[in-house]
Coordinates of C-alpha atoms in Angstrom, one line a residue:
M253 CA 10.9 148.3 144.5
S254 CA 7.8 146.1 144.0
Y255 CA 5.1 147.3 145.0
T256 CA 3.8 150.8 147.0
D257 CA 0.5 151.9 148.6
L258 CA 0.9 155.4 149.0
S259 CA -0.9 155.7 152.1
R260 CA 2.0 153.0 153.9
L261 CA 5.4 154.4 152.0
R262 CA 8.2 156.4 154.3
P263 CA 10.1 158.6 152.6
G264 CA 13.2 157.5 150.9
T265 CA 11.8 153.9 150.9
A266 CA 10.8 153.9 146.9
S267 CA 14.4 154.8 145.9
R268 CA 16.4 151.6 145.9
H269 CA 17.7 150.4 143.0
R270 CA 18.0 146.4 142.8
S271 CA 21.2 146.5 141.0
C272 CA 21.2 143.0 138.3
A273 CA 25.4 143.8 137.4
L274 CA 26.9 141.0 135.4
S275 CA 29.6 139.3 137.1
E276 CA 33.2 141.2 136.7
E277 CA 34.3 137.8 135.4
R278 CA 31.9 137.8 132.8
L279 CA 33.2 141.3 131.5
M280 CA 36.7 142.0 129.4
A281 CA 37.9 144.6 132.0
V282 CA 37.6 148.5 131.2
D283 CA 39.4 150.9 133.4
V284 CA 36.0 152.8 133.6
D285 CA 32.3 152.4 132.2
V286 CA 31.8 155.8 130.1
V287 CA 34.0 158.4 129.3
V288 CA 32.1 161.6 129.4
V289 CA 33.7 164.4 127.0
G290 CA 32.3 168.0 127.9
F291 CA 31.0 169.3 131.5
G292 CA 28.4 171.9 130.2
P293 CA 24.8 170.9 131.5
G294 CA 24.3 168.2 129.4
G295 CA 27.5 166.4 130.5
E296 CA 27.0 167.1 134.1
V297 CA 23.2 165.6 134.0
V298 CA 24.4 162.3 132.3
T299 CA 27.3 162.0 134.6
S300 CA 25.3 162.9 138.0
L301 CA 22.7 160.5 137.2
L302 CA 25.1 157.6 136.2
G303 CA 27.3 158.6 139.1
Q304 CA 24.6 158.2 141.6
A305 CA 24.3 155.1 140.2
G306 CA 27.7 153.9 141.1
H307 CA 28.6 153.6 137.6
R308 CA 32.6 154.5 136.9
V309 CA 32.8 157.7 134.9
L310 CA 35.7 159.8 133.8
V311 CA 34.7 163.3 132.8
L312 CA 37.3 164.9 130.5
D313 CA 37.1 168.7 129.6
K314 CA 39.3 171.1 127.9
A315 CA 38.6 174.1 130.0
P316 CA 40.9 174.7 133.0
A317 CA 38.4 174.9 135.3
P318 CA 34.3 175.8 135.9
Y319 CA 33.9 178.7 133.2
G320 CA 31.2 180.6 135.8
Q321 CA 29.3 182.5 133.3
P322 CA 25.4 182.3 132.9
R323 CA 24.9 181.1 129.3
M324 CA 21.7 180.0 129.2
S325 CA 19.0 182.1 130.7
T326 CA 15.8 180.1 130.3
L327 CA 14.8 176.4 131.7
D328 CA 11.7 174.3 131.2
G329 CA 9.5 172.4 133.2
E330 CA 10.8 169.4 131.7
I331 CA 14.1 169.9 133.0
A332 CA 13.7 171.5 136.5
R333 CA 12.2 167.8 136.9
V334 CA 15.1 166.0 135.5
L335 CA 17.0 168.7 138.2
Q336 CA 15.1 166.9 141.2
H337 CA 17.4 163.6 140.3
A338 CA 20.3 165.2 138.8
A339 CA 21.2 167.6 142.0
D340 CA 19.6 169.4 144.6
R341 CA 16.8 171.2 142.6
A342 CA 16.1 174.0 145.5
E343 CA 20.1 174.9 145.0
A344 CA 20.2 174.4 141.3
M345 CA 16.8 176.6 140.7
R346 CA 17.9 179.4 143.6
E347 CA 17.0 182.8 142.1
A348 CA 15.2 181.1 139.5
I349 CA 12.0 182.9 138.6
Q350 CA 8.6 182.0 136.5
A351 CA 8.8 182.9 132.7
P352 CA 5.5 183.3 131.9
N353 CA 5.6 184.5 128.4
I354 CA 7.4 186.5 126.1
L355 CA 6.4 189.8 124.7
I356 CA 7.1 190.6 121.7
Y357 CA 6.9 194.1 119.6
G358 CA 6.5 194.8 116.0
A359 CA 8.3 197.1 113.6
D360 CA 6.3 199.6 114.9
G361 CA 7.1 199.2 118.8
D362 CA 3.6 198.4 119.3
P363 CA 2.9 194.5 121.1
V364 CA 1.7 191.6 118.5
P365 CA 0.6 188.5 120.4
P366 CA 2.5 186.9 123.0
I367 CA 4.3 183.4 123.1
D368 CA 2.2 182.2 126.5
W369 CA 4.0 180.2 128.8
D370 CA 1.9 180.7 131.6
Y371 CA 1.0 176.4 132.5
R372 CA 2.2 173.6 134.5
I373 CA 4.2 171.0 132.9
A374 CA 5.9 168.0 135.2
G375 CA 4.9 169.8 138.0
H376 CA 6.9 172.7 137.5
W377 CA 6.0 176.0 135.5
S378 CA 6.3 175.5 131.9
H379 CA 9.5 178.2 131.9
Y380 CA 12.0 179.6 134.6
S381 CA 14.3 182.9 134.0
L382 CA 17.5 181.5 136.0
H383 CA 20.7 182.1 136.6
Q384 CA 23.1 179.2 134.9
P385 CA 25.6 178.9 137.3
N386 CA 23.4 177.8 140.4
I387 CA 22.6 175.0 138.1
E388 CA 26.0 173.9 137.4
A389 CA 27.3 174.6 140.7
A390 CA 24.1 172.1 142.1
L391 CA 25.2 169.2 139.6
E392 CA 28.8 169.8 140.0
A393 CA 28.1 169.4 144.0
R394 CA 25.9 166.3 143.7
I395 CA 28.5 164.6 141.0
A396 CA 31.4 165.5 143.9
Q397 CA 29.5 163.0 146.2
N398 CA 29.9 160.0 143.9
P399 CA 33.2 158.3 144.3
S400 CA 32.9 156.5 141.6
V401 CA 33.3 159.8 139.2
E402 CA 36.3 161.5 138.5
V403 CA 36.1 164.6 136.9
R404 CA 39.6 165.8 134.9
W405 CA 39.6 169.6 134.0
G406 CA 41.9 170.9 131.2
A407 CA 42.2 167.6 129.6
R408 CA 41.1 166.5 125.9
A409 CA 40.5 163.4 123.9
I410 CA 42.5 163.2 121.2
G411 CA 42.2 160.0 120.2
I412 CA 39.1 157.1 120.1
D413 CA 39.2 153.6 119.1
Q414 CA 36.4 151.5 119.1
S415 CA 36.5 147.4 119.3
T416 CA 33.5 145.1 119.6
D417 CA 33.2 145.7 123.3
A418 CA 34.4 148.5 124.5
V419 CA 36.4 151.7 123.7
R420 CA 39.9 152.9 124.2
V421 CA 40.1 157.1 124.7
T422 CA 43.9 158.8 124.4
V423 CA 43.6 161.7 127.1
E424 CA 46.1 164.8 126.8
N425 CA 46.2 167.0 130.0
A426 CA 47.1 170.4 130.2
D427 CA 50.5 169.3 130.5
G428 CA 50.9 167.6 127.4
A429 CA 50.9 164.1 129.2
R430 CA 49.0 161.6 127.2
S431 CA 47.6 158.6 128.7
E432 CA 44.8 156.2 127.6
V433 CA 41.4 154.5 129.2
S434 CA 39.2 152.1 128.0
A435 CA 35.6 152.3 128.3
R436 CA 32.3 150.7 127.6
Y437 CA 30.4 154.0 126.0
V438 CA 31.7 157.2 125.4
L439 CA 29.6 160.2 125.1
G440 CA 30.2 163.3 123.3
F441 CA 29.1 166.6 124.8
D442 CA 32.0 168.9 123.6
G443 CA 30.4 171.1 121.7
A444 CA 29.8 172.1 118.0
G445 CA 33.0 172.2 117.3
S446 CA 32.7 168.5 118.7
F447 CA 36.2 166.3 118.7
V448 CA 34.1 163.4 119.5
R449 CA 31.9 163.7 116.2
Q450 CA 34.5 164.0 113.9
A451 CA 36.5 161.2 115.7
A452 CA 33.4 158.8 115.2
G453 CA 32.6 160.0 111.6
I454 CA 29.2 161.4 111.7
E455 CA 28.4 164.1 109.3
L456 CA 26.7 167.6 110.1
E457 CA 24.0 169.1 108.3
V458 CA 24.7 172.8 108.8
L459 CA 21.3 174.1 108.3
R460 CA 23.0 177.9 108.4
E461 CA 26.5 179.2 109.6
H462 CA 24.9 182.8 110.7
D463 CA 27.3 185.7 109.8
D464 CA 25.8 188.4 111.8
R465 CA 27.0 189.8 114.9
W466 CA 25.3 190.2 118.1
I467 CA 26.3 191.5 121.6
L468 CA 24.9 189.6 124.8
T469 CA 25.3 191.7 128.4
D470 CA 24.8 190.6 131.7
F471 CA 23.7 193.1 134.2
D472 CA 23.5 192.3 138.0
A473 CA 20.5 194.7 140.1
L474 CA 21.8 197.3 142.7
R475 CA 18.5 198.2 143.2
A476 CA 14.9 196.9 142.1
L477 CA 14.5 196.3 138.1
P478 CA 11.6 197.8 136.9
E479 CA 8.8 196.0 135.5
A480 CA 9.5 197.0 131.7
I481 CA 12.4 194.7 132.1
A482 CA 11.4 191.9 133.9
R483 CA 9.5 190.0 131.3
T484 CA 11.4 188.3 128.4
Q485 CA 11.0 190.8 125.4
Y486 CA 11.9 190.5 121.3
H487 CA 11.8 193.7 120.0
M488 CA 11.7 193.1 116.0
D489 CA 13.0 196.3 115.2
P490 CA 14.0 196.0 111.2
A491 CA 16.7 198.8 112.0
R492 CA 18.1 196.5 114.9
P493 CA 16.4 193.8 116.3
W494 CA 17.4 193.5 120.0
F495 CA 16.1 191.3 123.0
A496 CA 16.0 191.9 126.8
G497 CA 14.6 189.7 129.9
P498 CA 15.5 188.7 133.2
N499 CA 17.9 186.2 133.8
G500 CA 17.1 185.2 137.2
A501 CA 16.3 187.4 140.1
N502 CA 17.8 190.2 140.4
R503 CA 20.0 190.2 137.1
C504 CA 19.3 191.4 133.4
R505 CA 20.3 190.7 129.9
T506 CA 20.2 192.5 126.6
D507 CA 21.3 190.8 123.5
V508 CA 21.8 193.6 120.3
R509 CA 21.8 192.7 116.8
V510 CA 25.5 194.8 115.6
L511 CA 24.9 196.5 112.0
P512 CA 27.1 195.5 109.6
H513 CA 28.4 199.3 108.8
E514 CA 29.5 199.2 112.7
D515 CA 32.8 198.3 114.2
L516 CA 32.4 195.8 116.8
D517 CA 35.6 196.5 118.8
E518 CA 34.1 199.9 119.5
M519 CA 30.7 198.5 120.2
L520 CA 32.0 196.4 122.8
H521 CA 33.0 199.0 125.1
E522 CA 30.5 199.1 128.4
D523 CA 29.6 202.4 127.9
Y524 CA 27.7 201.3 124.8
G525 CA 26.0 198.6 126.7
Y526 CA 24.9 200.8 129.5
A527 CA 23.6 203.7 126.6
F528 CA 21.6 201.2 125.2
L529 CA 19.7 199.9 128.9
E530 CA 19.4 203.9 130.0
E531 CA 17.9 205.1 126.6
R532 CA 15.2 201.9 126.5
F533 CA 14.5 201.0 129.8
G534 CA 15.9 204.2 132.1
L535 CA 18.5 202.4 133.7
T536 CA 21.8 203.7 134.9
R537 CA 25.2 202.6 136.4
E538 CA 23.4 203.4 139.8
D539 CA 20.7 200.7 138.8
V540 CA 22.8 197.9 137.5
R541 CA 26.3 196.4 137.4
M542 CA 27.5 195.1 134.2
T543 CA 29.2 191.4 134.7
R544 CA 29.8 190.1 131.2
R545 CA 29.8 191.8 127.8
V546 CA 31.0 189.1 124.5
A547 CA 29.9 189.3 120.9
Y548 CA 29.2 186.1 119.1
R549 CA 27.7 184.7 116.1
F550 CA 24.5 181.9 115.9
R551 CA 25.2 178.6 114.2
S552 CA 22.5 176.1 112.9
H553 CA 23.2 172.2 112.7
I554 CA 22.4 168.8 113.1
A555 CA 24.6 165.8 113.5
R556 CA 23.5 163.3 110.7
A557 CA 23.6 160.5 113.4
F558 CA 23.7 160.5 117.2
R559 CA 25.8 157.3 117.5
A560 CA 28.4 155.7 115.7
G561 CA 28.8 152.4 118.0
R562 CA 30.1 152.6 121.0
V563 CA 29.8 156.8 120.8
F564 CA 27.0 158.6 121.5
L565 CA 26.2 162.4 120.9
G566 CA 24.5 165.2 122.8
G567 CA 24.0 168.6 123.3
D568 CA 26.1 170.4 120.7
A569 CA 27.8 168.3 119.6
A570 CA 24.8 166.6 118.0
H571 CA 22.9 169.9 117.2
A572 CA 23.1 173.9 117.6
M573 CA 20.4 176.4 117.2
T574 CA 19.7 179.7 118.1
P575 CA 18.5 181.0 121.4
Y576 CA 15.1 182.2 120.2
M577 CA 12.9 179.4 121.5
G578 CA 15.2 178.8 124.9
Q579 CA 16.1 175.3 124.1
G580 CA 19.7 174.8 123.5
A581 CA 20.6 173.7 127.1
C582 CA 17.5 172.1 127.6
C583 CA 17.8 169.8 124.5
A584 CA 21.5 169.0 126.1
M585 CA 19.7 168.0 129.2
R586 CA 17.3 165.7 127.5
D587 CA 19.8 164.0 125.4
A588 CA 21.5 163.2 128.9
A589 CA 19.0 162.2 130.5
N590 CA 17.8 160.2 128.1
L591 CA 20.6 158.0 127.8
A592 CA 21.3 157.8 131.4
W593 CA 18.1 155.9 131.9
K594 CA 18.9 153.4 129.5
L595 CA 23.0 153.4 130.4
R596 CA 22.0 152.9 133.7
L597 CA 20.1 149.7 133.0
V598 CA 22.3 148.2 130.5
L599 CA 25.8 148.6 132.4
S600 CA 23.2 147.1 135.7
G601 CA 22.7 144.1 133.7
A602 CA 19.1 144.7 134.1
A603 CA 18.5 145.4 130.4
D604 CA 19.9 144.4 127.3
Q605 CA 22.4 146.7 125.4
S606 CA 19.7 147.1 122.4
L607 CA 17.9 149.6 124.4
L608 CA 20.4 151.6 123.3
D609 CA 19.3 151.6 119.5
T610 CA 16.4 153.6 120.6
Y611 CA 18.3 156.9 121.6
E612 CA 19.2 158.1 118.1
P613 CA 15.7 157.5 116.6
E614 CA 14.0 159.2 120.3
R615 CA 16.1 162.0 120.2
L616 CA 17.2 163.2 116.5
P617 CA 13.7 163.9 115.7
Q618 CA 12.9 166.2 118.7
S619 CA 16.4 167.9 118.3
E620 CA 15.6 168.7 114.3
F621 CA 12.2 170.2 115.6
F622 CA 13.9 172.5 117.9
V623 CA 16.9 173.1 115.6
R624 CA 14.8 174.0 112.8
G625 CA 12.0 176.1 114.9
S626 CA 14.5 178.3 116.4
L627 CA 15.9 179.2 113.3
A628 CA 12.4 180.1 111.9
I629 CA 11.4 182.3 114.6
F630 CA 15.2 184.1 114.1
Q631 CA 14.3 184.6 110.5
Y632 CA 10.6 185.8 111.9
V633 CA 12.0 188.1 114.6
N634 CA 14.7 189.8 112.7
E635 CA 13.6 190.5 109.4
L636 CA 15.5 193.7 108.3
D637 CA 13.4 194.4 105.2
P638 CA 10.8 197.3 106.7
E639 CA 8.2 196.0 104.6
K640 CA 8.5 192.5 104.4
A641 CA 8.6 193.4 108.4
A642 CA 5.4 195.2 108.4
A643 CA 3.8 192.5 106.6
R644 CA 4.7 190.2 109.3
D645 CA 3.7 192.4 112.0
V646 CA 0.3 192.6 110.2
A647 CA -0.1 188.7 109.4
S648 CA 0.9 188.4 113.7
R649 CA -2.1 190.7 115.2
A650 CA -4.7 188.9 113.0
G651 CA -3.6 185.9 114.7
E652 CA -2.2 184.1 111.2
I653 CA 1.0 183.2 112.6
D654 CA 1.1 180.5 115.3
F655 CA 4.0 178.7 117.1
P656 CA 3.7 174.7 116.6
P657 CA 3.8 172.9 120.1
I658 CA 6.7 171.0 121.1
P659 CA 6.5 167.5 119.8
G660 CA 6.7 164.4 122.0
L661 CA 8.8 161.3 120.7
V662 CA 7.3 159.1 118.0
A663 CA 9.8 156.3 118.0
G664 CA 11.8 154.5 120.3
V665 CA 10.5 152.9 123.7
I666 CA 6.5 154.2 123.3
R667 CA 3.1 152.4 123.3
R668 CA 1.9 151.5 119.6
D669 CA -1.7 151.1 118.5
A670 CA -2.2 148.5 115.9
A671 CA -1.4 150.3 113.4
G672 CA 2.2 150.8 114.8
E673 CA 1.6 154.6 115.4
P674 CA 2.2 156.1 119.3
A675 CA -0.6 155.0 121.4
P676 CA -2.6 157.9 123.0
C677 CA -0.4 159.5 125.7
A678 CA 2.6 157.6 124.2
G679 CA 5.6 159.8 123.8
Q680 CA 4.2 163.1 125.8
L681 CA 5.5 164.4 129.0
A682 CA 4.6 162.8 132.1
P683 CA 2.2 164.2 135.1
Q684 CA 4.0 164.6 138.1
G685 CA 1.7 166.0 141.1
V686 CA 1.7 166.6 144.8
V687 CA 1.2 163.5 146.9
R688 CA 0.4 163.3 150.7
H689 CA 1.5 160.2 152.3
G690 CA 0.9 161.0 156.6
D691 CA 0.9 164.6 157.0
I692 CA 3.9 165.0 154.2
E693 CA 3.2 166.7 151.0
E694 CA 6.1 166.1 148.4
R695 CA 6.6 166.4 144.4
L696 CA 6.1 162.9 143.8
D697 CA 9.9 162.4 142.3
D698 CA 10.9 164.1 145.3
L699 CA 9.1 161.2 147.5
V700 CA 9.7 158.3 145.5
G701 CA 13.1 159.0 143.3
Y702 CA 14.5 157.9 140.3
G703 CA 13.4 155.5 137.8
V704 CA 10.0 153.6 135.7
Q705 CA 6.8 154.9 137.8
L706 CA 3.6 153.1 137.2
I707 CA 1.0 154.5 138.8
S708 CA -2.8 154.1 138.9
P709 CA -5.6 154.4 142.1
L710 CA -6.1 150.6 141.2
P711 CA -5.0 147.8 143.0
L712 CA -1.8 147.2 141.5
D713 CA -0.4 144.3 143.0
E714 CA -3.6 142.2 142.4
L715 CA -3.5 143.1 138.8
L716 CA 0.0 142.3 137.6
G717 CA 1.0 139.1 139.6
P718 CA 4.4 138.7 141.2
D719 CA 6.3 137.9 137.7
R720 CA 5.6 141.2 136.3
L721 CA 6.3 143.0 139.6
A722 CA 9.9 141.3 140.1
R723 CA 10.5 142.1 136.5
L724 CA 9.8 145.3 137.3
A725 CA 11.9 145.6 140.5
E726 CA 14.7 144.5 138.6
L727 CA 14.5 147.5 136.5
G728 CA 14.4 149.9 139.6
A729 CA 10.5 150.7 138.9
H730 CA 8.5 152.4 141.3
V731 CA 4.6 150.8 141.3
L732 CA 2.7 153.3 143.1
R733 CA -1.2 152.9 143.8
I734 CA -2.2 156.6 144.2
E735 CA -5.6 157.1 145.4
D736 CA -7.8 160.3 145.5
S737 CA -6.9 161.1 149.1
A738 CA -3.2 160.7 147.9
D739 CA -3.4 163.1 145.7
A740 CA -3.1 166.6 147.2
D741 CA -3.0 168.7 144.1
D742 CA -5.5 167.0 141.9
T743 CA -2.8 166.3 139.4
Y744 CA -3.4 162.4 138.3
R745 CA -7.1 162.7 139.0
D746 CA -7.5 165.2 136.5
F747 CA -5.2 163.2 134.1
W748 CA -7.1 160.4 134.5
A749 CA -10.5 162.6 133.5
A750 CA -8.5 164.1 130.7
T751 CA -8.0 161.1 129.1
G752 CA -9.9 158.7 130.0
A753 CA -7.2 156.3 131.7
T754 CA -6.7 154.4 134.4
A755 CA -3.2 154.0 134.7
L756 CA -0.2 155.3 133.2
L757 CA 3.5 154.0 132.7
A758 CA 6.5 156.6 132.5
R759 CA 9.9 156.1 131.9
P760 CA 12.7 157.7 134.3
D761 CA 13.3 160.4 131.8
H762 CA 9.4 161.5 132.3
Y763 CA 8.0 160.6 128.7
L764 CA 4.9 158.5 128.8
F765 CA 5.3 155.0 127.3
G766 CA 1.6 155.0 127.8
V767 CA -1.5 154.5 129.4
A768 CA -3.9 151.9 130.2
T769 CA -7.7 152.4 129.9
D770 CA -9.1 150.3 132.4
A771 CA -7.9 147.2 134.5
A772 CA -8.0 144.6 131.9
D773 CA -5.5 146.8 129.8
L774 CA -3.2 147.3 132.9
P775 CA -1.1 144.3 132.8
V776 CA -1.2 144.2 128.8
L777 CA 0.6 147.8 128.8
V778 CA 3.3 146.3 131.6
D779 CA 3.9 143.5 129.3
E780 CA 4.5 145.9 126.2
F781 CA 6.7 147.9 128.1
L782 CA 9.0 145.0 129.8
A783 CA 9.0 143.6 126.0
Q784 CA 10.7 147.1 124.6
V785 CA 13.3 146.8 127.4
P786 CA 14.3 143.4 127.2
R787 CA 16.8 141.6 129.9
A788 CA 20.3 141.5 129.0
A789 CA 21.4 138.7 126.6
V790 CA 24.2 137.6 128.6
T791 CA 27.6 136.3 126.2
A792 CA 31.3 135.8 127.8
G793 CA 33.2 139.1 127.4
V794 CA 30.5 141.1 127.0
R795 CA 28.2 143.6 128.4

């Protein structure tokens, strides 16, 4: 859309995307726009966002059917906002509950300072405990509504051959039949052992191949769970480190280290899982029902590149980490959200394919932070030397150990200052407030839909002029004047006060390109954004 004064907005009117698609006559023919290999949360999010824009997507997953079991148990507010666009958020977050903190107990069993999660980001609580199958079912339901998407279960990529304009993928179905499909781009979300990564020749840096064994057990509650297990908690007992907490409403999970002398097959028997829960929390088979008990090892790695030509990596194919920051699946969905907005613009012809060059410099540093950070927390929590564990607890209780904040973007499509560094607020998460129009109050994204957001209480149409507004419309931007009367929960008023800004420009993945400090700076902000998202350079036969 070109410009919206929120006082005149009707629900749904801001979500229309004006396509600038190149004519098919100018393109080398391909079977699909994108092949997505791997249909976990990251693959599902990027498929949903591309499919909703009408792009032709083929999904390949070697599993015969959806897995249906929870892996992740934590989701952050940033990804909850992504789900507003990729799925029916209410269905996806059904049974999700706020996770206000992580309780931590030292080697002596007494508390050390917790990790505080009791705040809001992007219009949501900072963290949630959830039931992953609800998220995947909601994503798959949204994807099924898009006729331009085909999902092939039991199919795997066995060959990838790139040319200047396209990628040819050799596909093997469950029955052994083989075929070839051509695409503009291939996205590898196919896990830690990624075929796509290997076929693209991308090397992997393995930080640690963990040799310790863990047993994860999920339970459904048969009656109300006690407060003792209603909070996410780490127990840093050097004799046996363990984790417990909710796995969404009316569910709980334990994650227990198997000691070197213990027999894994014996420990996997369900009796041990029930006995552990009863010993620690007083819960018996009358209180809970075991739904899953599996053994696994951690792996910490990061790909040395996230792209090779027209092939991109995301999720565990690009970065694998321990679960101690609750960020494995969240990182995969960040990758997906980043790729989706850029591919939507490139495939529609609204932006030049050079925009895709920003994927790796944006995602790799942040992903590496989570890989290394989660490994550091794993080592901190799971110290097995009693003397070192006691010293750790003393330092923690003295306030000498702190967890660093999650970094924003430091490169890519962000505003920069005169020294080339990120400008104030650039690369940070954008706020999302509840806005009022007429008698309705809604989260902003639910009202306006997907896309770039330019938000200010200033008269944007007068300050920007028709040419800038037209180009923003080509990019599917929502240009929104939100005055105090429409700012139902004061989110934007508080943001202006805290930052000294008078306008913000947010990307479709909800990271701030930057802010304007006054009316004169507003058109400069927009011009700098448009310069970093240039129009497509149209060449016959190339998209």
